[in-house]
Amino acid sequence: MTTNTATAITAATADADLTPGIAAAEAARTRLDFAKAAPKVFRAIVGFDAAAREGLDPALVELIQIRASHLNHCAYCLHMHTNDARKAGENEDRLHMVAVWREARHFFTPKEQAALALTEAVTLVADGGVPDAVYAEAAAHFDDRELAHVLSLILTINTWNRVALATGKVAGTDERTG
């Protein structure tokens, strides 16, 4: 058996072992279903999210969403967006380095670094606002339209994180797929 085959079998076994646990956690969830309880609000957030993404590089979109989800401790969104990034062809090494991007800058372009710094500042706005230097660096890498979309994306992922955390969403489930 090759190493790749053994790794694939191990990964498949691990996924199979997790599936009953995920199903049990989802079944035990007792909080409200936000989409069903407030469908108009839910659709508005979905629309805001879709509009925010327009014209942005899909890899950058996922990096922003992953970093905000780290900061907000949202396992549901982190699981979802790391999977989305993989499906979009994102490199595993980069995914592992997002949480420590400042120590691993060589994995990210200057534009991505500016977006990650802005994501941190906006997500943690109560800790010190959005510093002028962080904003200026982002503005140096994005035109006004792009910057507005990056800010909108940061706002939407922070909203999604809060919805997922407040309603007890379970990591490993993804209701977008049915």
PDB file of N, CA, C and O in Angstrom, residues 25-26 28-38 42 45 74 76-77 159-171 173 175:
ATOM      1  N   ALA A  25     -24.494  15.683  17.417  1.00  0.00           N
ATOM      2  CA  ALA A  25     -24.408  17.073  17.873  1.00  0.00           C
ATOM      3  C   ALA A  25     -25.499  17.916  17.232  1.00  0.00           C
ATOM      4  O   ALA A  25     -26.134  18.739  17.898  1.00  0.00           O
ATOM      5  N   GLU A  26     -25.727  17.719  15.945  1.00  0.00           N
ATOM      6  CA  GLU A  26     -26.770  18.471  15.252  1.00  0.00           C
ATOM      7  C   GLU A  26     -28.152  18.108  15.810  1.00  0.00           C
ATOM      8  O   GLU A  26     -28.987  18.981  16.025  1.00  0.00           O
ATOM      9  N   ALA A  28     -28.835  17.147  18.782  1.00  0.00           N
ATOM     10  CA  ALA A  28     -28.957  17.655  20.148  1.00  0.00           C
ATOM     11  C   ALA A  28     -29.124  19.173  20.200  1.00  0.00           C
ATOM     12  O   ALA A  28     -29.484  19.727  21.233  1.00  0.00           O
ATOM     13  N   ARG A  29     -28.877  19.844  19.082  1.00  0.00           N
ATOM     14  CA  ARG A  29     -28.970  21.308  19.050  1.00  0.00           C
ATOM     15  C   ARG A  29     -30.400  21.728  19.335  1.00  0.00           C
ATOM     16  O   ARG A  29     -31.341  21.244  18.711  1.00  0.00           O
ATOM     17  N   THR A  30     -30.568  22.640  20.286  1.00  0.00           N
ATOM     18  CA  THR A  30     -31.912  23.052  20.689  1.00  0.00           C
ATOM     19  C   THR A  30     -32.197  24.519  20.389  1.00  0.00           C
ATOM     20  O   THR A  30     -33.265  25.009  20.734  1.00  0.00           O
ATOM     21  N   ARG A  31     -31.268  25.190  19.765  1.00  0.00           N
ATOM     22  CA  ARG A  31     -31.496  26.602  19.472  1.00  0.00           C
ATOM     23  C   ARG A  31     -32.285  26.770  18.181  1.00  0.00           C
ATOM     24  O   ARG A  31     -32.402  25.855  17.384  1.00  0.00           O
ATOM     25  N   LEU A  32     -32.786  27.961  17.973  1.00  0.00           N
ATOM     26  CA  LEU A  32     -33.658  28.204  16.837  1.00  0.00           C
ATOM     27  C   LEU A  32     -32.943  28.077  15.503  1.00  0.00           C
ATOM     28  O   LEU A  32     -31.740  28.245  15.404  1.00  0.00           O
ATOM     29  N   ASP A  33     -33.729  27.770  14.491  1.00  0.00           N
ATOM     30  CA  ASP A  33     -33.262  27.736  13.109  1.00  0.00           C
ATOM     31  C   ASP A  33     -33.494  29.147  12.571  1.00  0.00           C
ATOM     32  O   ASP A  33     -34.620  29.527  12.240  1.00  0.00           O
ATOM     33  N   PHE A  34     -32.442  29.935  12.507  1.00  0.00           N
ATOM     34  CA  PHE A  34     -32.514  31.347  12.141  1.00  0.00           C
ATOM     35  C   PHE A  34     -33.156  31.541  10.768  1.00  0.00           C
ATOM     36  O   PHE A  34     -33.997  32.424  10.587  1.00  0.00           O
ATOM     37  N   ALA A  35     -32.772  30.719   9.797  1.00  0.00           N
ATOM     38  CA  ALA A  35     -33.303  30.868   8.434  1.00  0.00           C
ATOM     39  C   ALA A  35     -34.810  30.663   8.395  1.00  0.00           C
ATOM     40  O   ALA A  35     -35.512  31.353   7.649  1.00  0.00           O
ATOM     41  N   LYS A  36     -35.310  29.736   9.192  1.00  0.00           N
ATOM     42  CA  LYS A  36     -36.760  29.482   9.227  1.00  0.00           C
ATOM     43  C   LYS A  36     -37.489  30.514  10.081  1.00  0.00           C
ATOM     44  O   LYS A  36     -38.604  30.911   9.767  1.00  0.00           O
ATOM     45  N   ALA A  37     -36.857  30.946  11.168  1.00  0.00           N
ATOM     46  CA  ALA A  37     -37.509  31.876  12.092  1.00  0.00           C
ATOM     47  C   ALA A  37     -37.571  33.298  11.540  1.00  0.00           C
ATOM     48  O   ALA A  37     -38.505  34.038  11.840  1.00  0.00           O
ATOM     49  N   ALA A  38     -36.571  33.681  10.741  1.00  0.00           N
ATOM     50  CA  ALA A  38     -36.528  35.041  10.186  1.00  0.00           C
ATOM     51  C   ALA A  38     -36.080  34.966   8.719  1.00  0.00           C
ATOM     52  O   ALA A  38     -35.000  35.439   8.361  1.00  0.00           O
ATOM     53  N   PHE A  42     -32.727  36.515   6.939  1.00  0.00           N
ATOM     54  CA  PHE A  42     -31.743  35.567   6.433  1.00  0.00           C
ATOM     55  C   PHE A  42     -31.441  35.842   4.958  1.00  0.00           C
ATOM     56  O   PHE A  42     -30.274  35.913   4.555  1.00  0.00           O
ATOM     57  N   ILE A  45     -29.272  38.913   4.512  1.00  0.00           N
ATOM     58  CA  ILE A  45     -27.854  38.667   4.794  1.00  0.00           C
ATOM     59  C   ILE A  45     -27.212  37.914   3.634  1.00  0.00           C
ATOM     60  O   ILE A  45     -26.090  38.235   3.226  1.00  0.00           O
ATOM     61  N   CYS A  74     -15.514  30.771  15.566  1.00  0.00           N
ATOM     62  CA  CYS A  74     -16.695  30.173  14.947  1.00  0.00           C
ATOM     63  C   CYS A  74     -16.285  28.921  14.177  1.00  0.00           C
ATOM     64  O   CYS A  74     -15.892  28.989  13.003  1.00  0.00           O
ATOM     65  N   TYR A  76     -18.147  26.479  13.088  1.00  0.00           N
ATOM     66  CA  TYR A  76     -19.057  26.193  11.977  1.00  0.00           C
ATOM     67  C   TYR A  76     -18.580  26.890  10.698  1.00  0.00           C
ATOM     68  O   TYR A  76     -18.411  26.256   9.653  1.00  0.00           O
ATOM     69  N   CYS A  77     -18.348  28.196  10.784  1.00  0.00           N
ATOM     70  CA  CYS A  77     -17.920  28.958   9.603  1.00  0.00           C
ATOM     71  C   CYS A  77     -16.494  28.609   9.199  1.00  0.00           C
ATOM     72  O   CYS A  77     -16.176  28.556   8.009  1.00  0.00           O
ATOM     73  N   THR A 159     -21.137  38.987  10.698  1.00  0.00           N
ATOM     74  CA  THR A 159     -22.558  38.738  10.942  1.00  0.00           C
ATOM     75  C   THR A 159     -22.839  37.245  10.931  1.00  0.00           C
ATOM     76  O   THR A 159     -23.497  36.721  11.843  1.00  0.00           O
ATOM     77  N   TRP A 160     -22.345  36.537   9.907  1.00  0.00           N
ATOM     78  CA  TRP A 160     -22.565  35.084   9.841  1.00  0.00           C
ATOM     79  C   TRP A 160     -21.976  34.377  11.056  1.00  0.00           C
ATOM     80  O   TRP A 160     -22.599  33.458  11.605  1.00  0.00           O
ATOM     81  N   ASN A 161     -20.769  34.789  11.480  1.00  0.00           N
ATOM     82  CA  ASN A 161     -20.171  34.174  12.668  1.00  0.00           C
ATOM     83  C   ASN A 161     -21.080  34.341  13.872  1.00  0.00           C
ATOM     84  O   ASN A 161     -21.309  33.396  14.638  1.00  0.00           O
ATOM     85  N   ARG A 162     -21.629  35.523  14.040  1.00  0.00           N
ATOM     86  CA  ARG A 162     -22.485  35.782  15.199  1.00  0.00           C
ATOM     87  C   ARG A 162     -23.799  35.012  15.116  1.00  0.00           C
ATOM     88  O   ARG A 162     -24.297  34.521  16.126  1.00  0.00           O
ATOM     89  N   VAL A 163     -24.354  34.881  13.929  1.00  0.00           N
ATOM     90  CA  VAL A 163     -25.566  34.075  13.764  1.00  0.00           C
ATOM     91  C   VAL A 163     -25.255  32.622  14.115  1.00  0.00           C
ATOM     92  O   VAL A 163     -26.001  31.983  14.873  1.00  0.00           O
ATOM     93  N   ALA A 164     -24.161  32.098  13.576  1.00  0.00           N
ATOM     94  CA  ALA A 164     -23.803  30.692  13.831  1.00  0.00           C
ATOM     95  C   ALA A 164     -23.532  30.443  15.307  1.00  0.00           C
ATOM     96  O   ALA A 164     -23.998  29.445  15.874  1.00  0.00           O
ATOM     97  N   LEU A 165     -22.802  31.337  15.945  1.00  0.00           N
ATOM     98  CA  LEU A 165     -22.487  31.160  17.367  1.00  0.00           C
ATOM     99  C   LEU A 165     -23.734  31.306  18.244  1.00  0.00           C
ATOM    100  O   LEU A 165     -23.943  30.520  19.164  1.00  0.00           O
ATOM    101  N   ALA A 166     -24.557  32.297  17.947  1.00  0.00           N
ATOM    102  CA  ALA A 166     -25.752  32.537  18.770  1.00  0.00           C
ATOM    103  C   ALA A 166     -26.782  31.424  18.642  1.00  0.00           C
ATOM    104  O   ALA A 166     -27.527  31.156  19.586  1.00  0.00           O
ATOM    105  N   THR A 167     -26.818  30.773  17.474  1.00  0.00           N
ATOM    106  CA  THR A 167     -27.815  29.727  17.258  1.00  0.00           C
ATOM    107  C   THR A 167     -27.242  28.319  17.413  1.00  0.00           C
ATOM    108  O   THR A 167     -27.945  27.341  17.160  1.00  0.00           O
ATOM    109  N   GLY A 168     -25.992  28.223  17.842  1.00  0.00           N
ATOM    110  CA  GLY A 168     -25.399  26.920  18.138  1.00  0.00           C
ATOM    111  C   GLY A 168     -25.169  26.035  16.931  1.00  0.00           C
ATOM    112  O   GLY A 168     -25.326  24.820  17.015  1.00  0.00           O
ATOM    113  N   LYS A 169     -24.782  26.636  15.799  1.00  0.00           N
ATOM    114  CA  LYS A 169     -24.513  25.837  14.604  1.00  0.00           C
ATOM    115  C   LYS A 169     -23.381  24.852  14.903  1.00  0.00           C
ATOM    116  O   LYS A 169     -22.449  25.159  15.634  1.00  0.00           O
ATOM    117  N   VAL A 170     -23.463  23.681  14.303  1.00  0.00           N
ATOM    118  CA  VAL A 170     -22.525  22.596  14.560  1.00  0.00           C
ATOM    119  C   VAL A 170     -21.511  22.497  13.424  1.00  0.00           C
ATOM    120  O   VAL A 170     -21.896  22.344  12.257  1.00  0.00           O
ATOM    121  N   ALA A 171     -20.235  22.588  13.770  1.00  0.00           N
ATOM    122  CA  ALA A 171     -19.176  22.422  12.771  1.00  0.00           C
ATOM    123  C   ALA A 171     -19.297  21.057  12.131  1.00  0.00           C
ATOM    124  O   ALA A 171     -19.569  20.056  12.809  1.00  0.00           O
ATOM    125  N   THR A 173     -21.450  20.515   9.630  1.00  0.00           N
ATOM    126  CA  THR A 173     -22.710  20.527   8.886  1.00  0.00           C
ATOM    127  C   THR A 173     -22.653  21.744   7.963  1.00  0.00           C
ATOM    128  O   THR A 173     -21.997  22.724   8.259  1.00  0.00           O
ATOM    129  N   GLU A 175     -25.565  23.606   5.714  1.00  0.00           N
ATOM    130  CA  GLU A 175     -26.948  23.600   5.248  1.00  0.00           C
ATOM    131  C   GLU A 175     -27.114  24.136   3.839  1.00  0.00           C
ATOM    132  O   GLU A 175     -28.170  24.016   3.248  1.00  0.00           O
TER     133      GLU A 175
END
